[in-house]
Amino acid sequence: MSVQHGSILTSQTQAGPFAGLANRLFGGNLRRADWIAFALLAPTLIFFSIGVLYPLFETIRVSFLDWTGLSQPKPAGFSNYTKLFRDANFWNALRVTLTWTLACTGISVAIGWSVALISGLAPKQTAPFRVAIFAAYGISETASGLMWLGILQPDFGLLNGILRLVGLEGWASPWLGEPSTAIWGVVAAYVWTQAGLPLLTCYAAIQAIPKSQLEAAHMDGASHFQILRYIMAPLSLPGVRIAIFINLLNSLKAFDMIHILTAGGPIRATETVGYFMYQESVIYFKQGYGAASTVVLLLAVIVCSIPLILDKASESK
Amino acid sequence: MITQTPKWPVYVLGSVALVWIIPLVGIIAMSIRPEGEITSGWWTIEPFTFTLDAWREVWVNYPIGRAFLNSLAVASFATVLPVLFAPAAAYAFHYLKFPFRRILLLILVNAFVVPNQVVIIPLFKLWRETGLIDTYWSVVIPFVGLSFAWAVLLVKNFLSNFPRSLIDAAQVDGCGHLRTYFFIVLPNTITAMAAVGILQFMWTWNSLLLPMLFLRENATLPVMLSTISGAYEPNWDQRAVATIITSILPLVIFLFFQKYFSADGKNNSGSKG
Amino acid sequence: MKILNSASALAIAAITFAGGTAFAAEKELVIFNWLGGSERDLIIALEEGFTAKYPDYEIKDINPAAGGDDPRSGIRSAMLSGEEFDLLLNTWPSFEKELVAADLISPIDAAWEQYGWSSALNDSWRNLAKHDGKTYGAYFIAGNRSGVWYRPDTLAKAGIAGEPTQWKDFLSSFSALKEIGMLPVSIGARSWAQTEWFENALLRTAGTAFAKELSEHKVPWTDDRVKETFRNLRDMLEADCCAEPGAMLSSHWTDAADAVLKNKKAGFMLIGSWANQRAKNEYGLTPIKDYSYMQFPVIKPEYGNAMSVDGKNFLVMKQAKNPEGAELFIDFVLSKEGSAIIAAQNLATPSANVDPSSYDPIVRKYAQILPLVDVFFVLDDLLPAELSGEFRIGLQKFLRDPSDASIDSVTAALEAKASELYQ
């Protein structure tokens, strides 16, 4: 692919009208194709710079300041960072984040993908169910959190109510009050809100499979399960990939749900890095310290996502 | 579509969907019962009193119409811009080679993890200095900026399934990249754009933090309704009403656009391999 | 809520009527008011009352719709970004201190003398807002934080004659409550309501003077009187007062209020005077007849007079464009008219200008003892936010494991945090 593509690109190296300026700006030899690339990117880069990059640079700058409460900020060198790595609560938050993101992403994508695959076998009849699952995606985390509070609450919660009803009283538990189960309660609630996205992307990928291909397989005597396993599953992988990506990063940012259900507790059992950041910079107003934890989280995410993005980048050439 | 539709998927998915439907029923139940009853669990039957008090209270006490229009304006701007621009950027990242390509993509995509809390104070200052506070732009700009992270990747991902032969053919025919983009790629990325649009609309419609801080007179629906619960009065019934009011539009939009997700693969016909 | 609103509207109408003709507004007063719900209505009613009395003033009410659980973050963000206002509503003495340290608020001693606010507020209230010898705020709302709420019919059913006002009687009342199938005490320890138990036990075990020293970190958290407080609470846990720790750690004070006042599943709960609003407006109960409260039971007789309170005041900003107007507003809030508006909204004011007969019976019950007792501001609001976070989590740990070893480790962790923060 890259061979033919490259040949097209190199054939278009005549200078554009602003090539001179661009060459000075970028210090290199910008070809016409580069110009087109930047023209296509320009709107994106403008919004991105104001709305994201600028605040991000501010955050990095603040992470090197000792800035607590309403006092005047003082330069602090790397002290916020060294303190962060000695902070047991930060390490706890990292551990919780790892469990949280993996569980939320894994479970929500597994559910969404399975539902998409199964409903691919009977798209019309299962449409209302897809809509119901996706509808949850349209409800704010705050509202879903309130609903799940009603399900997981120890005395009047629906879950314990059902357990008592079917005679499993021994299983009834204050789900959100025990440090060992609290995180799973919040994961369940979060998966409930997030499963709609993998369903959407996977189902779209399945729908994109040419009808003829499925019909041919059916003619050849393939069972429903075989069609599901050997045609729909592999061909819906792009949908799975994008869903993993979006849900992973979304769960890293998750805040409202945790805030409503457990507020990071009990005893920090559900305190993710996102929540830690919120607490340090918003509640304790340790701006510098909170900023440092943001930067660390960001670096960690970048390091983890390099393989993903580089793979995709090389794939496309 | 498969010629013979089996029955079992309906039962399996029906029972899975129950988990999603029950809480949704719960919200509706909460909105039509007095708060005294729902605090012991919305699902309790005894006693069951039907009342529209919560709906009336919300309707009387909050200027829903205006907030709805504000929300609509913010979410629409914040949705239309990425839908227009993300495909262009995705095209550039996917088909073109240019300096800083990888590093730009890396930065762009990772920005997705930037929490809203990070942008608050720097942008608050910037908006005050530029007089943009309490204008739609003060929330639209960060919403659009933050959306590119996933929107570009989503479209780019879609493009990796796009038949390369079409593009190659166009270029053999003498189309430049701009023309290829506008006439070949753009019309065929509607599915991806619809996906970007729906997700972005839902996220921006429901978002609370930035509108809460940047908008005053132009408060959006979630912001206005967030004031329903005072520090000491949870007002669960009215909050349920608020949830329903806020969720209706994204749901309708989704139902309307969902056909783009179930387009029978016509874009890809005969070009898969 | 409706009734309250129309009551205050009536009061405003009366004032407007008395105040005479309205003039075009000339002076603007900007008030940063972060409250929500019925408390916000009160501030609005006060503002309307003020402009009715002083028609040449116009009030701009900044309400940052703070939605979240700590409004301080919204206030700080607004200040950092250069929001301009004259008066700031405040309820945390620790935040007041932060504002003084950052040189953002002005002392009001001159106005205090000029308007003679001492006739409205006694010195113990003035001292609550004193930092480095200067007064910064005048409290206009006072709340009781030592109220142990119960239903008289529950106590009657359990055969408990009269309020168990002594700690021993309180603990021994548990068995009677359990006999009628009730949980003796409901504690909502999900986020902060557990601190109320510790604070009140501390005041009753070691007195207000010690609590003050502890809040200023002049005594360490590892002091034996702190541990003694924990041990007293352990006696309560060992008397089988409460649900399993997980149930406590997953419930809010609202759940405790539901269990005690509405569903009759538990005997007692401890929470601030705002529970009155909930019982009245949401459960539709009649005060005193259906529900009531007693002050936290006496542990040591010498500290039987201590009371935990909260309050709200207005602070005058250094950057205020209209400091005279700001002081005039404070004067109005403390005046007869202002006090009447506050009383009409079912809240207590420490101002002597209030007519106690206009209070709701629940409010009157503590408003009457306010001048007689040894008040101490609620400890959690005196601590730096970060220590308060550790304090809440420490108490959760204690509820799960009240052993001596656990008490030692919890107090050691608090002391470590405190010595890092106070320096």
Coordinates of N, CA, C and O in Angstrom, one line a residue, chain A residues 67-71 83 87 89 149 152-156 172-179 258-263 265-268 271 275 278-280 282-287 289, chain C residues 68-70 72-77 79-80 95 98-99 102 104 190-191 244-252 255 258-259 263 265 385-390 393 396-397 400 417 420:
Chain A
W67 N 1.5 25.5 45.4 CA 0.3 26.4 45.4 C -0.8 25.7 46.1 O -1.5 24.9 45.5
T68 N -1.0 26.1 47.3 CA -2.1 25.5 48.1 C -3.0 26.6 48.6 O -2.6 27.7 48.9
G69 N -4.3 26.3 48.5 CA -5.3 27.3 49.0 C -5.2 28.6 48.2 O -5.0 28.6 47.0
L70 N -5.4 29.7 48.9 CA -5.4 30.9 48.2 C -4.1 31.7 48.3 O -4.0 32.9 48.0
S71 N -3.1 31.0 48.8 CA -1.8 31.7 49.0 C -1.1 31.9 47.6 O -1.6 31.4 46.6
K83 N 7.1 14.0 46.2 CA 6.1 13.8 47.3 C 5.0 12.8 46.8 O 4.6 11.9 47.6
D87 N 3.7 9.1 48.5 CA 2.3 9.2 49.0 C 1.6 7.9 48.9 O 1.3 7.4 47.8
N89 N -1.3 7.1 49.6 CA -2.7 7.2 49.0 C -2.6 7.2 47.5 O -3.5 6.8 46.8
L149 N -27.7 3.6 43.2 CA -27.7 3.7 44.7 C -29.0 3.0 45.2 O -28.9 2.3 46.2
L152 N -28.2 -0.8 45.1 CA -27.2 -1.4 45.9 C -27.3 -1.0 47.4 O -26.6 -1.5 48.2
Q153 N -28.2 -0.1 47.7 CA -28.4 0.4 49.1 C -28.7 -0.8 50.0 O -29.4 -1.7 49.6
P154 N -28.1 -0.9 51.2 CA -28.2 -2.1 52.0 C -29.6 -2.5 52.4 O -30.0 -3.6 52.3
D155 N -30.4 -1.5 52.9 CA -31.7 -1.9 53.5 C -32.8 -1.9 52.4 O -33.6 -2.9 52.4
F156 N -32.8 -0.9 51.6 CA -34.0 -0.8 50.6 C -33.5 -1.1 49.2 O -34.3 -0.9 48.3
A172 N -27.3 -11.3 50.9 CA -27.5 -9.9 51.0 C -26.4 -9.2 51.8 O -25.9 -9.7 52.8
S173 N -25.9 -8.1 51.3 CA -24.8 -7.5 51.9 C -24.8 -6.0 51.6 O -25.4 -5.5 50.7
P174 N -24.2 -5.2 52.5 CA -24.0 -3.8 52.2 C -23.0 -3.6 51.2 O -21.8 -3.2 51.5
W175 N -23.3 -3.8 49.9 CA -22.3 -3.9 48.8 C -21.4 -2.7 48.8 O -20.2 -2.9 48.6
L176 N -21.9 -1.5 48.9 CA -21.0 -0.3 48.8 C -20.3 0.0 50.1 O -19.5 0.9 50.1
G177 N -20.6 -0.7 51.2 CA -20.0 -0.3 52.5 C -18.8 -1.2 52.8 O -18.1 -0.9 53.8
E178 N -18.6 -2.3 52.1 CA -17.5 -3.2 52.4 C -16.4 -2.8 51.4 O -16.6 -2.9 50.2
P179 N -15.2 -2.5 51.9 CA -14.1 -2.2 51.0 C -13.9 -3.2 49.9 O -13.5 -2.9 48.8
I258 N -18.4 7.4 40.6 CA -17.7 7.1 41.9 C -18.2 8.1 43.0 O -18.4 7.7 44.1
H259 N -18.3 9.3 42.6 CA -18.6 10.4 43.5 C -20.0 10.1 44.2 O -20.1 10.2 45.4
I260 N -20.9 9.7 43.3 CA -22.3 9.5 43.9 C -22.4 8.2 44.7 O -23.0 8.2 45.7
L261 N -21.8 7.1 44.2 CA -22.0 5.9 44.8 C -21.1 5.7 46.1 O -21.6 5.3 47.1
T262 N -19.9 6.1 46.1 CA -19.0 5.8 47.2 C -18.2 7.0 47.7 O -17.6 7.0 48.7
A263 N -18.1 8.0 46.8 CA -17.2 9.1 47.1 C -15.8 8.7 47.4 O -15.1 9.2 48.3
G265 N -14.8 6.0 48.9 CA -14.7 5.2 50.0 C -15.3 3.8 49.8 O -15.5 3.5 48.6
P266 N -15.5 3.0 50.7 CA -15.1 3.2 52.1 C -13.6 3.0 52.3 O -13.1 2.1 51.7
I267 N -13.1 3.9 53.1 CA -11.6 3.8 53.4 C -10.8 3.7 52.1 O -10.0 2.9 51.9
R268 N -11.1 4.6 51.2 CA -10.3 4.8 49.9 C -10.4 3.6 49.0 O -9.5 3.4 48.1
E271 N -11.0 4.8 45.5 CA -10.4 6.1 45.1 C -9.4 5.9 43.9 O -8.3 5.4 44.1
Y275 N -10.1 10.4 41.0 CA -10.8 10.9 42.2 C -9.7 11.5 43.1 O -10.0 12.5 43.7
Y278 N -9.1 14.9 41.9 CA -10.2 15.8 42.3 C -10.0 16.2 43.7 O -10.1 17.4 44.1
Q279 N -9.7 15.3 44.6 CA -9.7 15.6 46.0 C -8.5 16.5 46.3 O -8.7 17.5 47.0
E280 N -7.3 16.2 45.7 CA -6.2 17.1 46.0 C -6.4 18.5 45.4 O -6.1 19.5 46.1
V282 N -9.2 20.0 44.0 CA -10.5 20.7 44.1 C -10.9 20.8 45.6 O -11.2 21.9 46.1
I283 N -10.9 19.7 46.3 CA -11.3 19.8 47.7 C -10.2 20.4 48.6 O -10.4 21.3 49.4
Y284 N -9.0 19.8 48.5 CA -7.9 20.3 49.3 C -7.2 21.6 48.7 O -6.4 22.2 49.3
F285 N -7.6 21.8 47.5 CA -7.0 22.9 46.7 C -5.5 23.0 46.7 O -4.9 24.1 46.8
K286 N -4.9 21.8 46.6 CA -3.4 21.8 46.5 C -3.2 21.8 45.0 O -3.0 20.7 44.4
Q287 N -3.2 22.9 44.4 CA -3.2 23.0 42.9 C -2.0 22.3 42.3 O -2.1 21.6 41.3
Y289 N 0.1 20.1 43.6 CA 0.1 18.7 43.8 C -0.9 17.9 42.9 O -0.6 16.9 42.3
Chain C
G68 N -21.8 20.4 43.7 CA -20.9 19.5 44.3 C -21.1 19.5 45.8 O -21.9 20.2 46.4
D69 N -20.2 18.8 46.5 CA -20.4 18.7 47.9 C -19.5 19.6 48.7 O -19.8 19.8 49.9
D70 N -18.5 20.2 48.1 CA -17.8 21.2 48.8 C -17.8 22.5 48.1 O -17.0 22.7 47.1
R72 N -16.5 25.2 48.7 CA -15.3 26.0 48.8 C -14.5 25.9 47.5 O -13.9 26.9 47.1
S73 N -14.6 24.8 46.8 CA -13.9 24.7 45.5 C -14.4 25.7 44.5 O -13.6 26.4 43.8
G74 N -15.7 25.9 44.4 CA -16.3 26.8 43.5 C -15.9 28.3 43.9 O -15.6 29.1 43.1
I75 N -15.9 28.5 45.2 CA -15.6 29.9 45.7 C -14.1 30.2 45.3 O -13.8 31.2 44.8
R76 N -13.2 29.2 45.6 CA -11.8 29.5 45.3 C -11.6 29.7 43.8 O -10.8 30.6 43.4
S77 N -12.2 28.8 43.0 CA -12.0 29.0 41.6 C -12.5 30.4 41.1 O -11.8 31.0 40.3
M79 N -12.6 33.1 42.9 CA -11.7 34.1 43.3 C -10.5 34.1 42.5 O -10.0 35.2 42.1
L80 N -9.9 32.9 42.2 CA -8.7 32.9 41.5 C -8.9 33.4 40.1 O -7.9 34.0 39.5
F95 N -11.9 28.1 56.6 CA -11.8 28.8 55.4 C -11.6 30.3 55.6 O -10.9 31.0 54.9
E98 N -8.1 30.9 56.1 CA -7.4 30.8 54.9 C -7.5 32.2 54.1 O -6.6 32.7 53.6
L99 N -8.7 32.8 54.2 CA -9.0 34.0 53.6 C -8.2 35.2 54.2 O -7.7 36.1 53.6
A102 N -4.6 34.9 53.3 CA -4.4 35.4 51.9 C -4.7 36.8 51.7 O -4.7 37.4 50.6
L104 N -7.6 38.5 51.9 CA -8.7 38.7 51.0 C -9.9 39.3 51.6 O -10.8 39.8 50.9
R190 N -21.1 7.1 55.6 CA -20.6 7.0 54.2 C -19.5 8.1 53.9 O -18.5 7.8 53.3
S191 N -19.8 9.3 54.3 CA -18.8 10.3 54.1 C -18.4 11.1 55.3 O -17.3 11.0 55.8
E244 N -24.0 -3.5 61.2 CA -22.7 -4.0 60.8 C -21.9 -2.8 60.1 O -22.6 -1.9 59.6
P245 N -20.6 -2.8 60.2 CA -19.8 -1.7 59.7 C -20.2 -1.4 58.3 O -20.3 -0.2 57.9
G246 N -20.3 -2.4 57.4 CA -20.6 -2.2 56.0 C -21.9 -1.4 55.8 O -21.9 -0.5 54.9
A247 N -22.9 -1.7 56.6 CA -24.1 -0.9 56.5 C -23.9 0.5 56.9 O -24.5 1.4 56.3
M248 N -23.1 0.8 58.0 CA -22.9 2.2 58.4 C -22.1 2.9 57.3 O -22.4 4.0 56.9
L249 N -21.1 2.2 56.7 CA -20.2 2.9 55.8 C -20.9 3.1 54.4 O -20.3 3.7 53.5
S250 N -22.0 2.5 54.2 CA -22.7 2.7 52.9 C -23.9 3.6 53.1 O -24.7 3.7 52.1
S251 N -24.2 4.1 54.3 CA -25.4 5.0 54.4 C -25.1 6.4 54.7 O -24.0 6.7 55.3
H252 N -26.0 7.3 54.3 CA -25.9 8.7 54.5 C -26.6 9.1 55.7 O -27.4 8.3 56.2
D255 N -30.2 8.4 55.2 CA -30.7 7.0 55.5 C -31.0 6.9 57.0 O -31.9 6.2 57.4
D258 N -34.1 8.6 57.8 CA -35.3 7.8 57.3 C -35.6 6.7 58.3 O -36.7 6.4 58.7
A259 N -34.5 6.0 58.7 CA -34.7 4.8 59.6 C -35.3 5.2 60.9 O -36.1 4.5 61.5
N263 N -39.2 5.5 59.1 CA -39.6 4.1 59.0 C -39.6 3.4 60.4 O -39.9 2.2 60.4
K265 N -37.3 2.2 62.3 CA -36.5 1.0 62.3 C -35.3 1.1 63.3 O -34.7 0.2 63.6
A385 N -8.9 21.2 55.4 CA -9.7 20.3 54.6 C -9.0 18.9 54.5 O -9.6 17.8 54.6
E386 N -7.7 18.9 54.4 CA -7.0 17.6 54.2 C -7.0 16.8 55.5 O -7.1 15.6 55.4
L387 N -6.9 17.5 56.6 CA -7.0 16.8 57.9 C -8.4 16.2 58.1 O -8.6 15.1 58.6
S388 N -9.4 17.0 57.7 CA -10.7 16.6 57.8 C -11.0 15.3 57.0 O -11.7 14.4 57.4
G389 N -10.3 15.2 55.8 CA -10.4 14.0 55.0 C -9.9 12.8 55.7 O -10.5 11.7 55.8
E390 N -8.7 13.0 56.3 CA -8.1 11.9 57.1 C -8.9 11.5 58.3 O -9.1 10.4 58.7
I393 N -11.9 9.4 57.3 CA -11.5 8.0 57.0 C -11.0 7.3 58.2 O -11.3 6.1 58.4
Q396 N -14.0 6.0 59.9 CA -14.5 4.8 59.2 C -13.7 3.5 59.7 O -14.3 2.5 59.9
K397 N -12.4 3.7 59.7 CA -11.5 2.6 60.2 C -11.9 2.2 61.6 O -12.0 1.0 61.9
R400 N -15.0 0.1 61.8 CA -14.8 -1.3 61.4 C -14.0 -2.1 62.4 O -14.2 -3.3 62.5
K417 N -0.7 13.5 59.9 CA -1.2 14.4 58.9 C -1.2 15.8 59.5 O -0.9 16.8 58.9
E420 N 2.1 17.5 59.7 CA 2.5 17.9 58.4 C 1.8 19.2 58.0 O 2.4 20.1 57.3

